[in-house]
Coordinates of C-alpha atoms in Angstrom, one line a residue:
Chain A
M1 CA 106.8 78.3 97.2
A2 CA 109.0 80.6 94.7
K3 CA 110.2 84.0 96.0
I4 CA 109.5 87.1 93.5
I5 CA 112.6 89.5 93.7
V6 CA 112.3 93.0 92.2
V7 CA 115.2 94.8 90.9
T8 CA 114.4 98.1 91.1
S9 CA 116.1 102.0 91.6
G10 CA 114.1 104.9 90.1
K11 CA 116.7 106.5 88.3
G12 CA 117.4 105.0 84.8
G13 CA 120.7 103.8 83.9
V14 CA 122.2 102.6 86.9
G15 CA 122.2 98.9 86.0
K16 CA 119.1 97.3 86.7
T17 CA 118.8 95.4 83.6
T18 CA 122.6 94.1 83.9
S19 CA 121.9 93.3 87.5
T20 CA 118.8 91.0 86.7
A21 CA 120.4 89.0 84.0
A22 CA 123.4 88.4 86.5
I23 CA 121.7 87.7 89.5
G24 CA 119.1 85.7 87.6
A25 CA 122.3 83.7 85.9
G26 CA 124.0 83.7 89.1
L27 CA 120.6 81.7 90.6
A28 CA 120.5 79.2 87.8
M29 CA 124.3 78.3 88.2
R30 CA 123.7 77.5 91.3
G31 CA 120.9 75.1 90.7
H32 CA 117.7 77.3 91.3
K33 CA 115.0 77.3 88.7
T34 CA 114.9 81.0 87.8
V35 CA 112.7 83.2 85.3
V36 CA 113.8 86.8 84.6
I37 CA 110.8 89.2 83.5
D38 CA 111.1 92.2 81.7
F39 CA 108.5 94.7 82.7
D40 CA 110.1 97.8 80.7
V41 CA 107.3 97.4 78.1
G42 CA 108.0 99.5 75.3
L43 CA 111.7 99.7 75.8
R44 CA 112.7 95.9 76.4
N45 CA 116.4 95.4 76.7
L46 CA 116.5 92.5 79.0
D47 CA 116.5 90.1 75.7
L48 CA 119.4 91.9 74.1
I49 CA 121.7 91.7 77.5
M50 CA 120.3 87.8 78.0
G51 CA 121.3 87.4 74.5
C52 CA 118.0 85.9 73.2
E53 CA 116.6 88.6 71.5
R54 CA 116.5 86.7 68.1
R55 CA 114.1 84.1 69.8
V56 CA 111.3 86.2 71.0
V57 CA 107.8 85.5 69.5
F58 CA 105.6 86.0 72.0
D59 CA 105.8 88.6 75.0
F60 CA 104.4 89.3 78.3
V61 CA 101.9 91.6 77.3
N62 CA 100.5 88.8 74.8
V63 CA 100.6 86.4 77.7
I64 CA 98.6 89.0 79.7
Q65 CA 96.2 89.6 77.2
G66 CA 95.5 86.1 76.3
E67 CA 96.9 85.7 73.1
A68 CA 99.5 83.1 74.1
K69 CA 100.2 80.7 76.7
L70 CA 103.2 81.5 79.1
R71 CA 105.1 78.5 78.1
Q72 CA 105.2 80.1 74.3
A73 CA 106.3 83.2 75.8
L74 CA 109.0 81.7 77.8
I75 CA 112.5 81.5 76.6
K76 CA 114.9 78.9 77.7
D77 CA 118.5 80.1 78.3
R78 CA 120.7 78.1 75.9
R79 CA 123.8 78.3 78.4
L80 CA 122.0 77.7 81.5
D81 CA 119.2 75.0 81.7
N82 CA 117.2 76.3 85.1
L83 CA 117.0 79.7 83.4
S84 CA 114.3 81.2 81.4
V85 CA 113.4 84.5 80.0
L86 CA 109.9 86.1 80.1
P87 CA 110.3 89.2 77.4
A88 CA 108.5 92.4 77.0
S89 CA 107.0 93.9 74.1
Q90 CA 108.5 96.3 72.2
T91 CA 105.3 97.7 70.2
R92 CA 103.2 98.4 73.4
D93 CA 103.2 100.6 76.2
K94 CA 103.2 100.5 80.0
D95 CA 99.1 100.7 80.0
A96 CA 99.0 97.1 78.5
L97 CA 100.0 95.8 82.0
T98 CA 97.1 95.2 84.5
Q99 CA 97.5 94.3 87.9
D100 CA 95.2 91.3 87.7
G101 CA 97.3 90.4 84.7
V102 CA 100.8 90.8 86.2
E103 CA 99.5 88.4 89.2
T104 CA 97.9 86.0 87.3
V105 CA 101.2 85.5 85.5
L106 CA 103.3 85.7 88.5
N107 CA 101.3 83.0 90.3
E108 CA 101.6 80.9 87.5
L109 CA 105.4 81.3 87.6
R110 CA 106.0 80.7 91.3
E111 CA 104.5 77.3 90.6
Q112 CA 107.1 76.5 88.2
F113 CA 110.1 78.2 89.2
D114 CA 112.3 79.0 92.6
Y115 CA 113.1 82.3 92.1
V116 CA 111.4 85.0 89.8
I117 CA 113.0 88.0 89.1
C118 CA 111.5 91.1 87.9
D119 CA 113.3 93.9 86.1
S120 CA 111.9 97.1 86.6
P121 CA 111.7 99.8 84.1
A122 CA 113.4 103.6 85.5
G123 CA 110.6 105.9 87.1
I124 CA 107.8 105.4 89.7
E125 CA 105.0 105.3 87.3
R126 CA 102.8 102.2 86.4
G127 CA 105.4 100.1 85.0
A128 CA 107.7 100.1 87.9
H129 CA 104.7 99.9 90.2
L130 CA 103.5 96.9 88.9
A131 CA 106.9 95.2 89.0
M132 CA 107.3 95.9 92.6
Y133 CA 104.0 95.4 93.6
F134 CA 103.9 91.6 94.1
A135 CA 107.4 91.2 95.3
D136 CA 108.6 89.4 98.3
E137 CA 112.1 91.0 98.2
A138 CA 113.7 93.9 96.7
V139 CA 117.2 94.6 95.3
V140 CA 117.9 98.4 95.3
V141 CA 120.4 99.2 92.5
T142 CA 122.4 102.2 93.4
N143 CA 125.0 104.2 91.9
P144 CA 127.7 106.0 94.5
E145 CA 126.1 109.3 93.2
V146 CA 123.7 111.8 95.3
S147 CA 121.0 112.0 92.5
S148 CA 121.0 107.9 92.4
V149 CA 120.7 107.8 96.3
R150 CA 118.0 109.9 96.6
D151 CA 115.7 108.3 94.1
S152 CA 116.4 105.1 95.6
D153 CA 115.4 106.6 98.8
R154 CA 112.1 107.6 97.2
V155 CA 111.6 103.9 96.1
L156 CA 112.3 102.3 99.0
G157 CA 109.4 104.6 100.6
L158 CA 107.0 103.1 97.7
L159 CA 108.6 99.4 98.7
G160 CA 107.3 100.3 102.1
S161 CA 104.0 101.4 101.5
K162 CA 102.6 100.5 97.4
T163 CA 103.4 97.0 97.8
H164 CA 100.5 93.7 97.9
R165 CA 102.6 92.8 101.1
V166 CA 102.3 95.9 102.9
E167 CA 98.8 96.6 101.6
S168 CA 97.2 93.5 102.7
G169 CA 99.3 93.9 106.1
T170 CA 100.8 90.6 105.5
G171 CA 104.5 91.5 105.7
T172 CA 107.3 93.9 104.3
V173 CA 109.0 93.8 100.9
K174 CA 112.9 93.1 102.1
P175 CA 115.0 95.5 100.7
H176 CA 118.8 94.6 99.8
L177 CA 121.3 97.2 98.5
L178 CA 123.5 96.9 95.6
V179 CA 125.8 99.6 94.6
T180 CA 126.9 99.3 90.9
R181 CA 129.5 101.4 89.0
Y182 CA 131.6 101.6 92.1
D183 CA 135.1 102.9 91.3
A184 CA 137.3 102.7 94.3
A185 CA 139.9 105.3 92.7
R186 CA 137.2 107.9 92.3
V187 CA 136.0 107.4 95.8
G188 CA 139.4 108.2 97.0
R189 CA 139.7 111.0 95.2
G190 CA 136.3 112.3 96.5
E191 CA 134.4 111.9 93.2
M192 CA 131.8 109.4 94.5
M193 CA 129.9 108.7 97.4
K194 CA 131.5 106.3 99.8
I195 CA 129.7 102.8 100.7
E196 CA 129.3 103.7 104.3
D197 CA 127.7 107.3 103.4
I198 CA 125.2 105.5 100.9
E199 CA 124.5 102.7 103.8
E200 CA 123.8 105.7 106.3
I201 CA 121.4 107.3 104.1
L202 CA 119.5 104.4 102.9
S203 CA 119.9 102.2 106.0
I204 CA 119.2 98.9 104.4
P205 CA 121.4 95.7 104.3
L206 CA 124.2 95.7 101.7
L207 CA 123.9 93.0 99.2
G208 CA 126.9 93.5 97.3
I209 CA 129.3 96.2 95.6
I210 CA 129.7 95.9 91.9
P211 CA 133.2 97.7 90.5
E212 CA 133.0 99.6 87.6
S213 CA 134.2 97.1 84.7
T214 CA 134.7 97.2 81.0
A215 CA 133.8 93.7 81.2
V216 CA 129.8 94.8 81.9
L217 CA 129.6 96.8 78.6
R218 CA 131.3 93.9 76.7
A219 CA 128.7 91.2 78.2
S220 CA 125.8 93.5 77.4
N221 CA 127.1 93.8 73.7
V222 CA 127.5 90.0 73.2
G223 CA 124.3 89.1 75.3
T224 CA 126.0 87.3 78.0
P225 CA 125.0 88.1 81.7
V226 CA 128.3 89.5 83.5
V227 CA 128.1 86.9 85.6
L228 CA 129.4 84.0 83.3
D229 CA 132.8 86.1 82.7
D230 CA 134.5 84.5 85.6
K231 CA 137.5 86.5 84.9
S232 CA 136.3 89.9 85.3
N233 CA 135.7 91.7 88.8
A234 CA 132.2 92.5 88.3
G235 CA 131.3 89.1 87.4
K236 CA 132.7 87.7 90.8
A237 CA 131.2 90.8 92.9
Y238 CA 127.5 89.9 91.2
E239 CA 128.6 86.0 92.2
D240 CA 129.2 87.2 96.0
A241 CA 126.1 89.2 96.0
V242 CA 123.9 86.3 94.6
S243 CA 125.2 84.1 97.4
R244 CA 124.3 86.8 100.1
L245 CA 120.5 86.7 98.3
V246 CA 120.4 83.2 99.3
G247 CA 121.4 83.7 102.7
E248 CA 125.0 82.8 102.9
Q249 CA 127.5 84.9 105.0
I250 CA 130.3 85.8 102.3
E251 CA 132.7 88.9 103.3
M252 CA 132.2 92.2 101.5
R253 CA 135.1 92.7 99.1
I254 CA 136.1 96.0 97.9
E255 CA 138.6 95.5 94.9
A256 CA 140.9 98.0 94.9
A257 CA 141.6 99.8 91.6
R258 CA 144.0 97.9 89.6
P259 CA 146.3 100.2 87.3
R260 CA 145.4 99.9 83.9
L261 CA 147.4 97.8 81.3
F262 CA 149.1 100.9 79.5
Q263 CA 149.7 102.9 82.9
R264 CA 151.9 99.2 84.0
L265 CA 153.7 99.5 80.8
L266 CA 154.4 103.3 80.6
R267 CA 155.7 102.7 84.7
R268 CA 158.1 99.9 82.8
A269 CA 159.2 102.0 80.5
S270 CA 160.2 105.1 82.8
Chain B
M1 CA 108.6 146.3 103.2
P2 CA 105.6 147.5 105.0
F3 CA 103.9 144.2 104.9
Q4 CA 105.0 140.4 105.7
V5 CA 103.5 137.7 104.1
R6 CA 103.1 134.4 105.8
G7 CA 101.5 130.7 105.3
R8 CA 98.9 130.0 107.8
F9 CA 96.6 127.1 108.4
F10 CA 93.1 127.9 109.7
T11 CA 90.5 125.5 110.7
A12 CA 87.0 126.3 109.5
V13 CA 83.5 125.0 109.9
V14 CA 81.9 123.1 106.7
L15 CA 78.1 123.6 106.3
R16 CA 76.9 121.4 103.7
L17 CA 73.2 122.2 102.7
T18 CA 71.2 119.6 101.8
G19 CA 68.0 121.8 100.6
A20 CA 66.9 125.1 100.0
A21 CA 68.4 127.8 102.0
D22 CA 64.8 128.2 103.4
A23 CA 63.1 129.0 106.7
V24 CA 63.3 125.4 107.4
F25 CA 66.7 125.3 106.9
L26 CA 67.3 128.7 109.3
E27 CA 65.1 127.1 111.9
A28 CA 67.1 124.2 112.1
L29 CA 70.3 125.9 112.1
D30 CA 69.0 128.2 115.2
A31 CA 68.2 125.1 117.1
L32 CA 71.5 123.6 116.4
T33 CA 73.3 126.8 117.5
R34 CA 71.1 126.8 120.7
K35 CA 72.0 123.5 121.8
A36 CA 75.8 123.7 120.9
P37 CA 76.4 127.4 121.1
S38 CA 80.5 126.9 121.2
L39 CA 80.0 125.1 117.7
F40 CA 80.3 127.7 115.4
A41 CA 82.0 130.4 117.7
N42 CA 84.5 132.5 115.9
A43 CA 85.0 129.8 113.0
P44 CA 84.9 130.6 109.6
L45 CA 82.0 129.0 107.9
V46 CA 82.5 127.5 104.2
L47 CA 79.4 126.7 102.2
D48 CA 79.5 123.0 100.8
L49 CA 77.1 123.3 97.6
E50 CA 77.5 119.5 96.7
Q51 CA 73.8 118.7 97.3
S52 CA 72.4 122.3 96.5
E53 CA 72.5 122.9 93.0
G54 CA 69.6 125.2 93.0
L55 CA 71.5 128.1 94.6
R56 CA 72.9 129.9 91.8
Q57 CA 71.9 133.4 92.2
K58 CA 73.9 136.4 93.3
E59 CA 71.0 137.3 95.5
E60 CA 70.2 134.0 96.8
F61 CA 74.3 133.8 97.9
A62 CA 74.0 137.6 99.4
E63 CA 71.1 136.6 101.5
L64 CA 72.4 133.5 103.1
A65 CA 75.4 135.3 103.8
R66 CA 73.2 137.9 105.6
A67 CA 70.6 135.3 107.3
L68 CA 74.1 133.8 108.5
G69 CA 75.8 137.1 109.6
S70 CA 72.6 138.1 111.7
R71 CA 73.4 134.8 113.6
K72 CA 77.0 135.6 114.2
L73 CA 78.2 132.8 111.7
F74 CA 80.6 134.3 109.2
A75 CA 80.5 132.8 105.7
I76 CA 83.8 133.3 103.7
G77 CA 83.4 130.9 100.7
V78 CA 82.1 128.0 99.1
Q79 CA 83.4 124.2 98.0
N80 CA 82.1 122.0 95.7
A81 CA 80.4 124.6 93.3
T82 CA 79.5 124.4 89.7
A83 CA 81.1 127.2 87.5
R84 CA 77.8 129.0 87.7
Q85 CA 77.5 128.9 91.4
S86 CA 81.4 130.0 91.8
A87 CA 80.6 133.2 89.7
A88 CA 77.6 134.1 91.4
A89 CA 79.3 133.5 95.1
A90 CA 82.0 135.5 93.9
A91 CA 79.7 138.2 92.9
A92 CA 78.3 138.1 96.5
G93 CA 81.9 138.2 98.2
L94 CA 82.3 134.5 98.8
V95 CA 85.6 133.1 97.9
T96 CA 85.6 129.3 96.2
L97 CA 87.8 126.8 98.2
Q98 CA 89.2 123.6 96.7
G99 CA 91.0 120.6 98.5
G100 CA 89.4 121.0 102.0
R101 CA 89.7 117.8 104.1
D102 CA 87.3 116.6 107.1
A103 CA 88.4 116.9 110.2
E104 CA 86.3 114.0 111.4
P105 CA 84.0 112.2 108.9
G106 CA 80.3 113.0 109.5
R107 CA 81.1 116.0 111.8
G108 CA 79.0 118.9 110.9
G109 CA 77.5 117.3 107.9
R110 CA 73.6 116.7 106.8
G111 CA 72.0 117.2 110.5
A112 CA 74.5 115.2 112.5
A113 CA 74.5 115.1 116.2
P114 CA 76.0 118.3 117.4
A115 CA 79.4 117.7 118.6
P116 CA 80.5 117.6 122.2
E117 CA 81.2 120.9 123.4
Q118 CA 84.7 120.3 125.2
A119 CA 87.5 121.1 123.2
E120 CA 89.5 118.1 121.7
P121 CA 92.3 117.0 123.6
A122 CA 95.5 118.9 122.4
G123 CA 99.0 117.5 122.3
A124 CA 98.5 114.2 120.3
T125 CA 102.2 113.4 119.7
M126 CA 102.9 111.2 116.5
L127 CA 105.8 109.0 116.6
V128 CA 107.7 107.5 113.4
T129 CA 110.0 104.9 113.9
E130 CA 111.0 103.9 110.2
P131 CA 113.3 106.2 107.9
V132 CA 111.4 108.9 106.4
R133 CA 111.9 108.2 102.7
S134 CA 112.4 110.7 100.1
G135 CA 108.8 111.9 98.6
Q136 CA 107.1 110.8 102.0
R137 CA 105.1 113.8 103.8
I138 CA 104.4 113.2 107.4
F139 CA 101.6 115.5 109.1
A140 CA 101.4 115.6 112.5
D141 CA 98.0 118.0 112.8
R142 CA 97.5 117.9 116.3
G143 CA 100.9 118.2 118.1
D144 CA 104.3 117.2 117.9
L145 CA 106.1 114.9 115.6
I146 CA 109.1 112.4 117.1
V147 CA 111.1 110.6 114.3
V148 CA 113.4 107.9 115.5
A149 CA 115.3 107.5 112.4
S150 CA 116.6 109.5 109.6
V151 CA 114.7 111.8 107.2
G152 CA 115.9 111.5 103.8
S153 CA 116.0 114.4 101.3
G154 CA 112.9 115.2 99.4
A155 CA 111.0 114.0 102.5
E156 CA 108.8 116.6 104.4
L157 CA 107.6 116.9 108.1
I158 CA 104.8 118.8 108.9
A159 CA 103.6 119.7 112.9
E160 CA 101.4 121.8 114.6
G161 CA 103.9 121.5 117.4
N162 CA 107.5 120.7 117.7
I163 CA 109.5 118.5 115.6
H164 CA 112.2 116.2 116.9
V165 CA 114.4 114.1 114.7
Y166 CA 116.7 111.5 116.4
G167 CA 118.5 110.9 113.0
A168 CA 120.1 113.0 110.2
L169 CA 117.5 115.6 108.9
R170 CA 118.1 115.9 105.2
G171 CA 114.5 116.7 104.1
R172 CA 112.4 119.6 105.1
A173 CA 110.8 120.3 108.7
L174 CA 107.9 122.7 109.2
A175 CA 106.9 123.2 112.8
G176 CA 104.0 125.1 114.4
V177 CA 102.3 125.2 111.0
N178 CA 99.2 126.5 112.6
G179 CA 101.2 129.7 113.8
D180 CA 102.7 128.5 117.2
E181 CA 105.7 130.9 117.2
S182 CA 106.7 128.8 120.8
A183 CA 107.2 125.5 118.5
R184 CA 110.5 124.2 117.9
I185 CA 112.4 121.9 115.8
F186 CA 115.4 119.7 117.4
C187 CA 117.6 117.0 115.2
Q188 CA 120.7 115.2 115.7
S189 CA 122.5 116.1 112.3
L190 CA 121.3 119.2 110.5
E191 CA 121.6 118.6 106.7
T192 CA 118.0 119.8 106.1
E193 CA 116.8 121.4 102.7
L194 CA 114.7 123.9 104.6
I195 CA 113.2 124.4 108.4
A196 CA 110.2 126.6 109.3
I197 CA 108.5 127.7 112.4
A198 CA 105.2 129.2 111.9
G199 CA 105.9 130.4 108.5
L200 CA 109.4 131.7 109.0
Y201 CA 112.0 129.6 107.0
Q202 CA 115.5 129.2 106.1
T203 CA 117.0 127.0 103.3
S204 CA 120.2 124.9 103.6
E205 CA 121.8 128.0 101.7
D206 CA 121.2 130.3 104.5
L207 CA 122.6 127.9 107.2
G208 CA 126.3 128.6 108.6
P209 CA 129.0 126.0 108.6
A210 CA 128.7 126.2 112.4
V211 CA 125.6 124.5 112.3
V212 CA 125.3 122.0 109.4
K213 CA 125.8 118.4 110.4
Q214 CA 125.5 119.4 114.3
R215 CA 123.1 118.5 116.6
V216 CA 121.0 121.7 116.9
Q217 CA 117.6 123.3 117.7
A218 CA 115.6 125.8 115.7
F219 CA 113.2 128.3 117.4
L220 CA 111.9 132.0 116.9
R221 CA 113.3 135.1 118.3
D222 CA 112.0 138.2 117.7
E223 CA 110.4 136.9 115.0
M224 CA 113.6 135.6 113.5
L225 CA 114.5 132.1 113.0
C226 CA 117.4 131.2 115.2
I227 CA 119.6 128.0 114.7
E228 CA 121.9 127.0 117.7
P229 CA 124.0 123.9 118.3
L230 CA 122.7 121.8 121.4
K231 CA 125.5 121.8 124.1

């Protein structure tokens, strides 16, 4: 039976879509049949990050409303055989998503895939609610910063009460903490929160620490999940996070900030 | 200041009229008060008008309040009133209340069996073992509240009695909300946004460095909210 994992955060701009793409691609690289779904109806982005925006014909809302078959809307990734994308509609809004419709589509995807990764929109309203509602596990994306941590705490409260597993009494949604945009140098200077403090406040298991990296923006702009960039720290950190997500024990590495190239050059010159 | 302003919760009895406020109604009411004399003793009475749309004149409300008053029942307001009923009730000196919650469904309603006369067991303690997340509100309406985890910033704990937090308290904690001035708040690490006992409150801005992130207790002494580290 496939696992449904929601990538969520409450706060916007913390890296949900980047993380969805990276985790989806990471799972596919390991041979798991994976689909990533964009729940951000009206503000779709996942197709861009996945680099398939020019191949979108039908979308999630078309499938829910019976205007297209699921296989017509699914876009197969050109780099990874095991990876598919279900894009959101850009012309509708979140009201186009219905609970029954989402459930039907997710159940159909469960039959075909090993992992279903739901990219939640920001906020705690309808889109975010439906993205988390049928999840088995949740990746809570958090920046090392107080407002992001508080919003994640709020989302954890919702995961513990407003989900199908909890409401039907069949279990709980297993949460994972993914800290993104982590900058060791700024943490050292006291400008960012320490990992231990975030863990202490949210008290859920840590899945990974993704360092702030120029590779992330570069990957977004060319439409390649950053995990495919095996030279970048961020890509490696996502690979580790994916390993932990499938149950492997991997030591948590926090990369020390490396001096930038021109700083090294300056040092050499002086 | 010649006065103090406090927020308080009071318990009220809701009387839902299922027909006209006529002699039959008053007779049934008398029969009930004879059977359970302490049921309405000193409790403010709220009239629920959901099923009595016919009652809409100021005089009718005034007459009903008088009839209740002569039985030592004191109507203070109405709920589920239409706009017209609200206006008429206001003219008769009754306030329109909103958002009331039944203490126990069915009790006090539609000719239900009179409630048992003994008081409810006091001090029902509520225990919470999971972290209280931002945005969650926990209300222990009949006693103490014990949280064996942390309370997130933006969460709210409300208790009729004491509040114990065996973790960091980052959200709000309001103890003794029914006016119990002997209620206390205990926590392992005080990082709160606001704490209040019996309506007297302090925000995090008022907290001195001696108590922040310390194990403390908060209590009232001479109408002052005191916070002291636990030895």
